[in-house]
mmCIF file of C-alpha atoms in Angstrom:
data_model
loop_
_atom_site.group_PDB
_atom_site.id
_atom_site.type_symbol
_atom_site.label_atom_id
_atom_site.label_comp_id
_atom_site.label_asym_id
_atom_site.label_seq_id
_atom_site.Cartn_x
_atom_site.Cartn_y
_atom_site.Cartn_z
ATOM 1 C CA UNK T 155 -55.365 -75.421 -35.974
ATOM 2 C CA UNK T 156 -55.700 -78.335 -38.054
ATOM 3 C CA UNK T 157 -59.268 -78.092 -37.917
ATOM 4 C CA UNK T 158 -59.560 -74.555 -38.898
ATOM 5 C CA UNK T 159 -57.432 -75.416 -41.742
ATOM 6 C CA UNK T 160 -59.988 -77.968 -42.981
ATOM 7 C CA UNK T 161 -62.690 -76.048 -42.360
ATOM 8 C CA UNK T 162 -61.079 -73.239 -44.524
ATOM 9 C CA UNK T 163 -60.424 -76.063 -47.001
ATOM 10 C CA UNK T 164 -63.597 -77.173 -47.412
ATOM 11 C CA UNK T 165 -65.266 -73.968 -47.937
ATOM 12 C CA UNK T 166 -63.051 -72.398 -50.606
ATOM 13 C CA UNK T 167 -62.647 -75.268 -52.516
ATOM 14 C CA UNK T 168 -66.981 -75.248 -52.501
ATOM 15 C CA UNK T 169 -66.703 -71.988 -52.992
ATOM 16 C CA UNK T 170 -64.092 -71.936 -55.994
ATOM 17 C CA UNK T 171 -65.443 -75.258 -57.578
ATOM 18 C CA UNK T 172 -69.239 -73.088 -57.940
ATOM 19 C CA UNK T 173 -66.748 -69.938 -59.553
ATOM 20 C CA UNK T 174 -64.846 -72.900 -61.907
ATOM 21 C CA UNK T 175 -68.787 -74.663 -62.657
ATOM 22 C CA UNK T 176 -69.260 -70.866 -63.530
ATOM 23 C CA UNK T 177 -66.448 -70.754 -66.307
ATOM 24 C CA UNK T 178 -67.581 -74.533 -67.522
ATOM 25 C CA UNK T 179 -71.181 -73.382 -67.596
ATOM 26 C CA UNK T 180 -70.470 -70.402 -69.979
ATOM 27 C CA UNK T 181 -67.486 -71.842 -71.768
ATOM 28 C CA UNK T 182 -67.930 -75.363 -71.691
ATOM 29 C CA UNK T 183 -71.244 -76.374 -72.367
ATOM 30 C CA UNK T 184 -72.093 -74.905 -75.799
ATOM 31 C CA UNK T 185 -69.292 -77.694 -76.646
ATOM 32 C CA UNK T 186 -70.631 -80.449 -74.789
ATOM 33 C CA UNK T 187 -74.185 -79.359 -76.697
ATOM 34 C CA UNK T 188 -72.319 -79.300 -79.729
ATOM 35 C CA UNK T 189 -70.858 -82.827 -79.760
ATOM 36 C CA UNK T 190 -74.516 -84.693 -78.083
ATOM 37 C CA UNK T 191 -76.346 -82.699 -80.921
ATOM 38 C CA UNK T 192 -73.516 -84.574 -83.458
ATOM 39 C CA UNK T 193 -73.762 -88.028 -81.112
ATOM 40 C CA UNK T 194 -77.647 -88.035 -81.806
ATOM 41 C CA UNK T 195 -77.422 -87.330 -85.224
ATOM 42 C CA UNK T 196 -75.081 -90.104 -85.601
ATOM 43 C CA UNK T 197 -77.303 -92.417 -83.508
ATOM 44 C CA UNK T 198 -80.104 -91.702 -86.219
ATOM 45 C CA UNK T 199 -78.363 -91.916 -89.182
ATOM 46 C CA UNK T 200 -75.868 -95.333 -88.248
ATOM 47 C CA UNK T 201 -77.988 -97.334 -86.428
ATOM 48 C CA UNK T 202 -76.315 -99.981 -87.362
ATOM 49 C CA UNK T 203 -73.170 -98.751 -87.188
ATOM 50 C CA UNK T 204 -70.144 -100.765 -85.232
ATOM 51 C CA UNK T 205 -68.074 -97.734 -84.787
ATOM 52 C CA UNK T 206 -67.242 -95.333 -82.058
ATOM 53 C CA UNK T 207 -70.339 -93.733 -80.250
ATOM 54 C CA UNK T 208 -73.325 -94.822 -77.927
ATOM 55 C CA UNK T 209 -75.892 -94.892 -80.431
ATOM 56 C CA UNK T 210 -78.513 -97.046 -78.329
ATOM 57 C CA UNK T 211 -80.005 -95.062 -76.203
ATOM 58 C CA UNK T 212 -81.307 -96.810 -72.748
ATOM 59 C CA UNK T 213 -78.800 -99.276 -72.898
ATOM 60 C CA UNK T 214 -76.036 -99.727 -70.235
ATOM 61 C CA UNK T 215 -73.242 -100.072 -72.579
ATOM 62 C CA UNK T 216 -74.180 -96.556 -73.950
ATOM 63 C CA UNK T 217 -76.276 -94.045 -72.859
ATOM 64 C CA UNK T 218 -78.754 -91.690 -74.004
ATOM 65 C CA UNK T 219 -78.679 -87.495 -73.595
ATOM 66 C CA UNK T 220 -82.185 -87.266 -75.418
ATOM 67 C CA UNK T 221 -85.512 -87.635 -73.998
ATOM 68 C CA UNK T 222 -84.826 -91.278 -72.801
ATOM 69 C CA UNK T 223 -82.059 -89.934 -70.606
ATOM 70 C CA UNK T 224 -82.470 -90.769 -67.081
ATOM 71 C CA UNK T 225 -81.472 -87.490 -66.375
ATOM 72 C CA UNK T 226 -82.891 -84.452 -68.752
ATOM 73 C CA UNK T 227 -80.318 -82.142 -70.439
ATOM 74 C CA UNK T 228 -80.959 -78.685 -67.949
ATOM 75 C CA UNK T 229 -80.327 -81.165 -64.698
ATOM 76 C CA UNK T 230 -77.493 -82.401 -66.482
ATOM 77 C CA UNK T 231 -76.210 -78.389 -66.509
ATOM 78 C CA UNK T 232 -77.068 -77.631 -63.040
ATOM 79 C CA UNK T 233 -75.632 -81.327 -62.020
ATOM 80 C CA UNK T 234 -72.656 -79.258 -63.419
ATOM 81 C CA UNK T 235 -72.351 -76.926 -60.145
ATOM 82 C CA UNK T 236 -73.153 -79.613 -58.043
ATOM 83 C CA UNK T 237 -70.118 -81.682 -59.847
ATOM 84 C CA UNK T 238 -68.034 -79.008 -59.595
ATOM 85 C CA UNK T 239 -68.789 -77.927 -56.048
ATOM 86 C CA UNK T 240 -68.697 -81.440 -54.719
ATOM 87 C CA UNK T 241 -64.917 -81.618 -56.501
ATOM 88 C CA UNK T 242 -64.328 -78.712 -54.935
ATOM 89 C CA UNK T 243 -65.353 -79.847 -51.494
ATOM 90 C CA UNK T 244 -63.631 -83.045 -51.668
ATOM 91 C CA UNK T 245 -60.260 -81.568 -53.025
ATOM 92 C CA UNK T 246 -60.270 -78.210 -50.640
ATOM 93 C CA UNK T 247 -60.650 -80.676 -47.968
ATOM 94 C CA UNK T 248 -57.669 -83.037 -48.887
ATOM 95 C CA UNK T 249 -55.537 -80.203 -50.306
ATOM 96 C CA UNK T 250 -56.024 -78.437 -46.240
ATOM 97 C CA UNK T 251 -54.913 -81.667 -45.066
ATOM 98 C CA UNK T 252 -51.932 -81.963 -47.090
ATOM 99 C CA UNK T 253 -51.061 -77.998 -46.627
ATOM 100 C CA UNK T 254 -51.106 -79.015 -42.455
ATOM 101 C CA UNK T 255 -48.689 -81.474 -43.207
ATOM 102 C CA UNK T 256 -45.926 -79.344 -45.187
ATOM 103 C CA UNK T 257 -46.625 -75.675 -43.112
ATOM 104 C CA UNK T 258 -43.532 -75.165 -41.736
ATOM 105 C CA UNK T 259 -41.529 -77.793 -42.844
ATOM 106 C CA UNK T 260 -41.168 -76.971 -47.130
ATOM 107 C CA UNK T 261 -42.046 -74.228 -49.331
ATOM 108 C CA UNK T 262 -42.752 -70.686 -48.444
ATOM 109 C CA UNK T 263 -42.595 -69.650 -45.259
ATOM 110 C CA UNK T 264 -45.868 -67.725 -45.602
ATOM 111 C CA UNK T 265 -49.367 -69.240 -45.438
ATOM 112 C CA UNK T 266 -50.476 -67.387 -48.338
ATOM 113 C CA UNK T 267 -47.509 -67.961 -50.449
ATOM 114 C CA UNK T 268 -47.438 -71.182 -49.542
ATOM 115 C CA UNK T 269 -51.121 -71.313 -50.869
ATOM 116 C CA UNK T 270 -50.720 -70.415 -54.062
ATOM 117 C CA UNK T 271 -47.085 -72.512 -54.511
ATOM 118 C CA UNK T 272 -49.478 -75.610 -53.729
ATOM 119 C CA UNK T 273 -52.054 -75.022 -55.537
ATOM 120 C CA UNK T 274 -49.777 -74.479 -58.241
ATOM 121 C CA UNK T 275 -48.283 -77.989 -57.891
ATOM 122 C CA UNK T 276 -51.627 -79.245 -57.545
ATOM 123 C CA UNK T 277 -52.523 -78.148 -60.297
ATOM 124 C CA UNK T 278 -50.253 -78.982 -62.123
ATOM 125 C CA UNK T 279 -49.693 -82.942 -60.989
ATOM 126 C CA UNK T 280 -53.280 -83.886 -61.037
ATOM 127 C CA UNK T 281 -54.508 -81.901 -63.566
ATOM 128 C CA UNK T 282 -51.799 -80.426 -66.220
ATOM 129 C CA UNK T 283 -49.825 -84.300 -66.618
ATOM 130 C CA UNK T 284 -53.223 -86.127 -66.501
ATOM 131 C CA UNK T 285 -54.299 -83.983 -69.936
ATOM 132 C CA UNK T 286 -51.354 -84.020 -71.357
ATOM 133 C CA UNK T 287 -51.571 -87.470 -71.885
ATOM 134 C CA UNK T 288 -55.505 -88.563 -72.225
ATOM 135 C CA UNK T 289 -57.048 -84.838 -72.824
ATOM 136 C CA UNK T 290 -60.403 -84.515 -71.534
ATOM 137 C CA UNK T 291 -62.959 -85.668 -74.097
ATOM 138 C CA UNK T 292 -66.320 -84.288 -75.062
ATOM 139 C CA UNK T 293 -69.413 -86.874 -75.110
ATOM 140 C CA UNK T 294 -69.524 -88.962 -78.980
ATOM 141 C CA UNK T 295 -65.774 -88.904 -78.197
ATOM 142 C CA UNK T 296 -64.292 -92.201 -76.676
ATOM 143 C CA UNK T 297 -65.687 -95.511 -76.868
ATOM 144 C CA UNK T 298 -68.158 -96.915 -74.521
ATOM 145 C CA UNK T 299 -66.214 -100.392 -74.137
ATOM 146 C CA UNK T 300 -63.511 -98.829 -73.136
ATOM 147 C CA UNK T 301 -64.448 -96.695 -70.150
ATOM 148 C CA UNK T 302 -62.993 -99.256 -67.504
ATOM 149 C CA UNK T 303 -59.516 -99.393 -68.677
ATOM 150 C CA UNK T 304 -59.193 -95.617 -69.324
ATOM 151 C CA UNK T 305 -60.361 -94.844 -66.580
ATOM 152 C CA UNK T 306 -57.690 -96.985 -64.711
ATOM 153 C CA UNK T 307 -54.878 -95.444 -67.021
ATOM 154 C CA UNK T 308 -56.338 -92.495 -65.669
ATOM 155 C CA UNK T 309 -56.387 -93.230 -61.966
ATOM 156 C CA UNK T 310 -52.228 -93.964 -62.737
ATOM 157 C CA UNK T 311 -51.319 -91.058 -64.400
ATOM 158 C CA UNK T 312 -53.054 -89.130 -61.969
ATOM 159 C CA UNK T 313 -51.031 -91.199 -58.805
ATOM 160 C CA UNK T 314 -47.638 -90.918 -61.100
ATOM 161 C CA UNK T 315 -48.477 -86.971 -60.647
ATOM 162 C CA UNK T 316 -48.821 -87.080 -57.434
ATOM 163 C CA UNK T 317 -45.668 -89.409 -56.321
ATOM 164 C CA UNK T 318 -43.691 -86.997 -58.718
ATOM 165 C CA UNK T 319 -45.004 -84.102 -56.737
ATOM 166 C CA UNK T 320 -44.008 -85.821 -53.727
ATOM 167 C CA UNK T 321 -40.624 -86.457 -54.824
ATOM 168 C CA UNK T 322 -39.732 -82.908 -56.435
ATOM 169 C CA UNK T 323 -40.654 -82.106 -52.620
ATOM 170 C CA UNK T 324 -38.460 -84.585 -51.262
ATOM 171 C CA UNK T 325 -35.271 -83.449 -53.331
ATOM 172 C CA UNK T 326 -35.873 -79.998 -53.315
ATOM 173 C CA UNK T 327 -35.766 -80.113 -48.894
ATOM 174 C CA UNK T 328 -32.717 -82.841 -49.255
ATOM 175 C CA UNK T 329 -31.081 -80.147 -51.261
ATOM 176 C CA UNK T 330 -32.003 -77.303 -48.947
ATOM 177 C CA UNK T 331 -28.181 -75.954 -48.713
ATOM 178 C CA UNK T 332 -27.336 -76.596 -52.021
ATOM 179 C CA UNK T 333 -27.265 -73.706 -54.375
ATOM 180 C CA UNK T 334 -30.805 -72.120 -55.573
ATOM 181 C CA UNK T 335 -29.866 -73.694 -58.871
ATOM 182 C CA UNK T 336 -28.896 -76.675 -58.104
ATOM 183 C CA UNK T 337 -31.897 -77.301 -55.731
ATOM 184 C CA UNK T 338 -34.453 -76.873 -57.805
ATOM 185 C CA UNK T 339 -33.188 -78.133 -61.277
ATOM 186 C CA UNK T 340 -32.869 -81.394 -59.400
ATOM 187 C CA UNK T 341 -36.335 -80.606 -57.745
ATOM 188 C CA UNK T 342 -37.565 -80.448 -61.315
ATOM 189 C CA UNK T 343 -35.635 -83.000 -63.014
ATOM 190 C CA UNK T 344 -37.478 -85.438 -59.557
ATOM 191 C CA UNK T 345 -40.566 -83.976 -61.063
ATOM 192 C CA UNK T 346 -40.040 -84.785 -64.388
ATOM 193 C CA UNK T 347 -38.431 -88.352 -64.857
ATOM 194 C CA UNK T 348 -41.306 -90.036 -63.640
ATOM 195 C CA UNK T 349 -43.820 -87.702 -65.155
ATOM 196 C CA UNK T 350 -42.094 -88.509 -68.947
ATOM 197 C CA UNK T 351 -41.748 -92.231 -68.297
ATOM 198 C CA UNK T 352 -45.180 -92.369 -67.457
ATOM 199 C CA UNK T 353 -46.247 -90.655 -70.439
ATOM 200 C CA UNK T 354 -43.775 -92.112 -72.780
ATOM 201 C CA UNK T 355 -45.214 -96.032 -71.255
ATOM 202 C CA UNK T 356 -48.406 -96.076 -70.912
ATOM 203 C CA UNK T 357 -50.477 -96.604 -73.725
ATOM 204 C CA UNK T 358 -52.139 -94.043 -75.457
ATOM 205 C CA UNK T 359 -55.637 -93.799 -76.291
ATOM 206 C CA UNK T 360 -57.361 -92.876 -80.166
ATOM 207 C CA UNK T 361 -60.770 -92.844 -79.387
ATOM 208 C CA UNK T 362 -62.013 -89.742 -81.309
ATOM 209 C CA UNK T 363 -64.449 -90.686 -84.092
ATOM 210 C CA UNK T 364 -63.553 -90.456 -87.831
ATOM 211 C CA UNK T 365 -65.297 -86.850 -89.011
ATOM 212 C CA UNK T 366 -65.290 -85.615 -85.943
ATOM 213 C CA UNK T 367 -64.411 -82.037 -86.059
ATOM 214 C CA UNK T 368 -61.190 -81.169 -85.108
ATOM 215 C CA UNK T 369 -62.184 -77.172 -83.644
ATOM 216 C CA UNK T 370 -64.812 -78.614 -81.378
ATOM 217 C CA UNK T 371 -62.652 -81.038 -79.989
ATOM 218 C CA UNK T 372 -60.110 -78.367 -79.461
ATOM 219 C CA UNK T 373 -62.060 -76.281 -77.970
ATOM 220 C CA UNK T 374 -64.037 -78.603 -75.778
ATOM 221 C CA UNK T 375 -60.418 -79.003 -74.252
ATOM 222 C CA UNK T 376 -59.445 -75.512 -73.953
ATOM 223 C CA UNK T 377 -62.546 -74.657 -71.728
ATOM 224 C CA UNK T 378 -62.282 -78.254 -70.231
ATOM 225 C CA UNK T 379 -58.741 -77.507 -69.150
ATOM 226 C CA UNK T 380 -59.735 -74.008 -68.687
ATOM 227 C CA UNK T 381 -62.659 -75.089 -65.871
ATOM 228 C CA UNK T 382 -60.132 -76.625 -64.207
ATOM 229 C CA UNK T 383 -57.301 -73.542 -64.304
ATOM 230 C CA UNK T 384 -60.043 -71.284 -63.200
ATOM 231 C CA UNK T 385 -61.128 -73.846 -60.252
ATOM 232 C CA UNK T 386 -56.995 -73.879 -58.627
ATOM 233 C CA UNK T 387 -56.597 -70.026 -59.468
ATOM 234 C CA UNK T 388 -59.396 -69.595 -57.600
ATOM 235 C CA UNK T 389 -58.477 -72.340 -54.567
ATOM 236 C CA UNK T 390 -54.925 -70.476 -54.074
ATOM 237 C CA UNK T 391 -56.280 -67.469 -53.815
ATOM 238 C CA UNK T 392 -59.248 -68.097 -51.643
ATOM 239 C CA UNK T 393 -57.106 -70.549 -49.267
ATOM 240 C CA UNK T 394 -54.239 -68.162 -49.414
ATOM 241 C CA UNK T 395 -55.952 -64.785 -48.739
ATOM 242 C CA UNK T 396 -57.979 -66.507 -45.725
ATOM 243 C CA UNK T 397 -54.780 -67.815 -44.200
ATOM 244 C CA UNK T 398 -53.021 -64.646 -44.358
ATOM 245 C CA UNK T 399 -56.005 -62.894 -43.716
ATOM 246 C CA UNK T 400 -56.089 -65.079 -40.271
ATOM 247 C CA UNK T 401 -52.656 -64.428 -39.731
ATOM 248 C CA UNK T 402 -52.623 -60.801 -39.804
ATOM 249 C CA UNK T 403 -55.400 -60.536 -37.141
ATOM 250 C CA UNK T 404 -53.934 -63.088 -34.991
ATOM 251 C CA UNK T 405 -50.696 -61.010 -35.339
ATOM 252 C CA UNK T 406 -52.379 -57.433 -34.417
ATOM 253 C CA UNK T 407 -51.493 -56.598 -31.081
ATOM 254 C CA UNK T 408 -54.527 -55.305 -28.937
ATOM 255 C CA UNK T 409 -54.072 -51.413 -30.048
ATOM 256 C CA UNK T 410 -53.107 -51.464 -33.396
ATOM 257 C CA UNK T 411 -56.089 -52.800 -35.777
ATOM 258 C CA UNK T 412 -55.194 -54.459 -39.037
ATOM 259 C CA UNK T 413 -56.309 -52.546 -42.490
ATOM 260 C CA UNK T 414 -58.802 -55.211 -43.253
ATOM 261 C CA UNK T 415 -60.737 -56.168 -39.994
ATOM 262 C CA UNK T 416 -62.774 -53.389 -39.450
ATOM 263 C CA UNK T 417 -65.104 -54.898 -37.009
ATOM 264 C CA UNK Y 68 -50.521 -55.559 -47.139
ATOM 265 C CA UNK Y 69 -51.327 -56.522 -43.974
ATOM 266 C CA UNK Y 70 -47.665 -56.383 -42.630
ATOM 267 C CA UNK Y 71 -45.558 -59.453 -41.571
ATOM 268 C CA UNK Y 72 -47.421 -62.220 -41.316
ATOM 269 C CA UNK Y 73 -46.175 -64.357 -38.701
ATOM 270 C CA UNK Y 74 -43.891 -67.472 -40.524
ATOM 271 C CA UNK Y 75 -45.805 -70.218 -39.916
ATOM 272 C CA UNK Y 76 -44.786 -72.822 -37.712
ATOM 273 C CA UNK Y 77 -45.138 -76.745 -38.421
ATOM 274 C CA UNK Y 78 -47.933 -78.643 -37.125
ATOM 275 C CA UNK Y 79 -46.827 -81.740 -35.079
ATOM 276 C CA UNK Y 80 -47.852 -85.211 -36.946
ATOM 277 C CA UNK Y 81 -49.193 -86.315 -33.741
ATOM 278 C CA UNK Y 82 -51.805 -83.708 -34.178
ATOM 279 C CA UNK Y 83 -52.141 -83.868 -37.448
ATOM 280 C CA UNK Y 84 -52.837 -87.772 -37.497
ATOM 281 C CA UNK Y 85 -56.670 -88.068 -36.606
ATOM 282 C CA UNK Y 86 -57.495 -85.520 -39.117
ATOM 283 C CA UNK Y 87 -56.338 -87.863 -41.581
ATOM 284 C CA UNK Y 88 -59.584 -90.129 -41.241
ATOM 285 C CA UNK Y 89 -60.988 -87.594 -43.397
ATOM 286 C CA UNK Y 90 -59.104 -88.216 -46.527
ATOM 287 C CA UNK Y 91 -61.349 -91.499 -46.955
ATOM 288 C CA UNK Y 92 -64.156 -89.907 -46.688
ATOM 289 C CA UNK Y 93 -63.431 -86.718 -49.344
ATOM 290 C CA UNK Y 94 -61.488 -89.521 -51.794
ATOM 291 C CA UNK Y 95 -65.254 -91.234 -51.348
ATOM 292 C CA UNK Y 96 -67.406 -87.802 -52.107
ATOM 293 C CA UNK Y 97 -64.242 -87.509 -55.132
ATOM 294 C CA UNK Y 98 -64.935 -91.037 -56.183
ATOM 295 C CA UNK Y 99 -68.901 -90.662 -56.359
ATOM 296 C CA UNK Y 100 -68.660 -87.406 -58.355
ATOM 297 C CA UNK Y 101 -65.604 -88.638 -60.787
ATOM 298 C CA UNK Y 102 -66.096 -92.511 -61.608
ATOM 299 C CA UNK Y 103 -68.820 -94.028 -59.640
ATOM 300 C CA UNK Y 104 -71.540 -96.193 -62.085
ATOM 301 C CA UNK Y 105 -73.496 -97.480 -59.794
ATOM 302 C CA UNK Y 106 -70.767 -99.813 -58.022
ATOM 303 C CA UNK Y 107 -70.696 -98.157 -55.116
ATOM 304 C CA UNK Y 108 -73.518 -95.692 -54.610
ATOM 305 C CA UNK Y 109 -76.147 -98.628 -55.873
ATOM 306 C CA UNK Y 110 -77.707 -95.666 -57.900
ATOM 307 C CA UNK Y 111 -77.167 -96.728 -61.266
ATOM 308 C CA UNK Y 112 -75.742 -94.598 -63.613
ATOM 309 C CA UNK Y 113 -78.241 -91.871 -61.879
ATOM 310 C CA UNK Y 114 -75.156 -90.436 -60.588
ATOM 311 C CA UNK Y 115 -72.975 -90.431 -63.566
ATOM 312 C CA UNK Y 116 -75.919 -89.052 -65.520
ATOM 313 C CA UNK Y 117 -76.066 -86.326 -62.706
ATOM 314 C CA UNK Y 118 -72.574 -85.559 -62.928
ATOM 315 C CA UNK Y 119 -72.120 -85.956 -66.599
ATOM 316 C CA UNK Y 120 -71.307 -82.553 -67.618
ATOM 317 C CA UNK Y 121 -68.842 -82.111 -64.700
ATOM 318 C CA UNK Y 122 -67.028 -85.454 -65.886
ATOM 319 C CA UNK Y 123 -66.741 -84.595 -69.323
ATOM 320 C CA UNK Y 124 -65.541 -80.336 -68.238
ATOM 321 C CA UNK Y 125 -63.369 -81.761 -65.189
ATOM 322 C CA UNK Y 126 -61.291 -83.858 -67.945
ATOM 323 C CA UNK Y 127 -62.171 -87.353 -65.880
ATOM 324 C CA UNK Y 128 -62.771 -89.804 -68.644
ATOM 325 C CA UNK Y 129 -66.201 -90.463 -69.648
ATOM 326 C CA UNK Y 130 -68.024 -93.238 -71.686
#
C-alpha cells in the first residue's frame, strides 16, 4: 500500500513538474531573457560598477549567462524540464509519504479529496507564505553576496510553513467535535500566528536594482508563482484521480465493471 | 463518477516507518536541484547553471 502510494507519488509529481516546466517554458522565460539581456547590458556599460548585479562574468562570486557561461542559454531552457521534473519527483515522492501518514486519520475521508485538500495546503505552506515574503526573483535581481543568507531565510520560512501546516492539522483533529466553525477558525488562526510572526520577524530583503523595471519584475513573479500553481493543480489532480481511480476498481465487485476500466 | 469509493482506512505507522528512509533521499534530489553550488554534488556551479532557469521560475532564491 505504502509502496503503491509512492510509486504513484513519484510519477505524477514527474509527470506534473514536465506540465508546470511547460507553463514556465512559455510564460516564464521570455522574462528571465528579458532581465539577462538587461544584466549584460549592465555588465557592459558599469564595469566598474559596485552595485547590485554579477557583472564579471567567469567569476564565482557572479556568474555569466553569455557565451562564457558554463552552461549555454538553450541547455539552460531544457535544464528547465529537467528542474522542474526532478522537483516534481522529489516532492510527489515526499508529498505520497506524508499523504500515507494522514489517510485515514485527518481530512477527507476520500483519497481523491483528500488529494486535492493536500495539495492545497502544500501549496500553500511551501509555496504561497515563502513568496509572500521573499518573491521569487528574476536573474540581475538580488545580490550575489547575499545568496547564502537568503537562502537560509528561505529554508525558515519555508520550515515555519510547514510546522504551521502541521499545527492547523493538529488543532483542527483536537477540535474534531467542536462546532464546524469553531474547528476550523482555530485550525486557521494555528495556521496563521506563526505564519504572520514569521513574516512580520524576519528580515526582509531589497535586493532589486535601482532602474529596474517594475512590469518585468511583476511579471517574472506572476508566471514564477504561476509555474508553481500550475505544478500543485496539476499534482492534486493527477495523485487524486489515480487514487480514486484505484479505488473504484478495487471496489468493483467481479460482475459489475467500473465506467472507466474498460480492459 | 465512479460510485462510492471505499473511505480509506489509515495505514499503521509500523508500516509506514521504513518507507520513511526515502525522505532523505528525495530532500537530497530537492537539495541538488534547489540550492546545491557545488558543496555537495562536487560539480561546481555546473548544476546550478543546469538548473538555473528552474531556480529562478520555482521562486528558490538565486544569486
Amino acid at each position: 500500500m505504502v509502496r503503491t502510494l509512492l510509486v504513484r507519488g513519484l510519477l505524477t509529481g514527474l509527470l506534473a513538474g514536465l506540465v508546470a516546466g511547460g507553463f514556465a517554458f512559455l510564460f516564464g522565460e521570455p522574462h528571465v531573457d528579458s532581465a539577462i539581456a538587461l544584466e549584460e547590458a549592465a555588465a557592459s556599460g558599469h564595469r566598474h560598477d559596485a552595485g547590485h548585479g554579477h557583472d564579471e562574468p567567469g567569476t564565482d562570486a557572479g556568474h555569466g549567462h553569455g557565451e562564457e557561461a558554463v552552461v549555454s542559454r538553450p541547455v539552460q531552457k531544457a535544464g528547465l524540464f529537467l528542474a522542474t521534473g526532478l522537483y516534481g519527483l522529489a516532492v510527489g515522492g515526499v508529498f505520497a509519504l506524508v499523504f500515507a501518514g494522514l489517510r485515514g486519520r485527518v481530512g477527507p475521508r476520500s483519497d481523491g479529496r483528500l488529494a486535492l485538500a493536500a495539495a492545497g495546503a502544500a501549496f500553500t505552506a511551501v509555496v504561497l507564505v515563502p513568496f509572500l515574503k521573499y518573491p521569487a526573483n528574476p536573474p540581475a535581481v538580488g545580490d550575489p553576496e547575499t545568496i547564502n543568507d537568503r537562502t537560509l531565510l528561505y529554508v525558515v520560512i519555508v520550515l515555519v510553513g510547514l510546522a504551521a501546516a502541521a499545527i492547523a492539522v493538529a488543532t483542527a483533529r483536537r477540535a474534531a467535535s467542536a462546532d464546524p466553525w469553531v474547528r476550523w477558525s482555530s485550525a486557521a488562526g494555528g495556521f496563521l500566528v506563526p505564519v504572520i510572526a514569521a513574516w512580520v520577524l524576519l528580515p526582509g530583503v531589497d535586493e532589486v536594482p535601482d532602474g529596474f523595471p517594475a512590469t518585468l519584475l511583476w511579471e517574472f513573479r506572476i508566471a514564477s508563482i504561476g509555474t508553481q500553481l500550475v505544478f500543485w493543480a496539476a499534482f492534486g489532480v493527477l495523485f487524486g484521480w489515480a487514487c480514486d481511480r484505484a479505488a473504484a476498481r478495487s471496489a468493483a465487485p467481479a460482475g459489475r465493471v467500473a465506467p472507466a476500466s474498460s480492459s | 463518477m465512479s460510485g462510492h469509493p471505499a473511505p480509506s482506512a489509515a495505514i499503521p505507522f509500523p508500516r509506514l516507518r521504513p518507507w520513511l528512509l526515502a525522505v532523505p533521499v528525495l530532500l537530497l534530489v530537492a537539495y541538488l536541484v534547489l540550492m546545491d553550488n557545488g558543496a555537495v554534488s562536487q560539480a561546481g556551479t555546473f548544476l546550478h547553471e543546469l538548473m538555473h532557469d528552474g531556480r529562478h521560475l520555482l521562486g528558490v532564491p538565486c544569486h
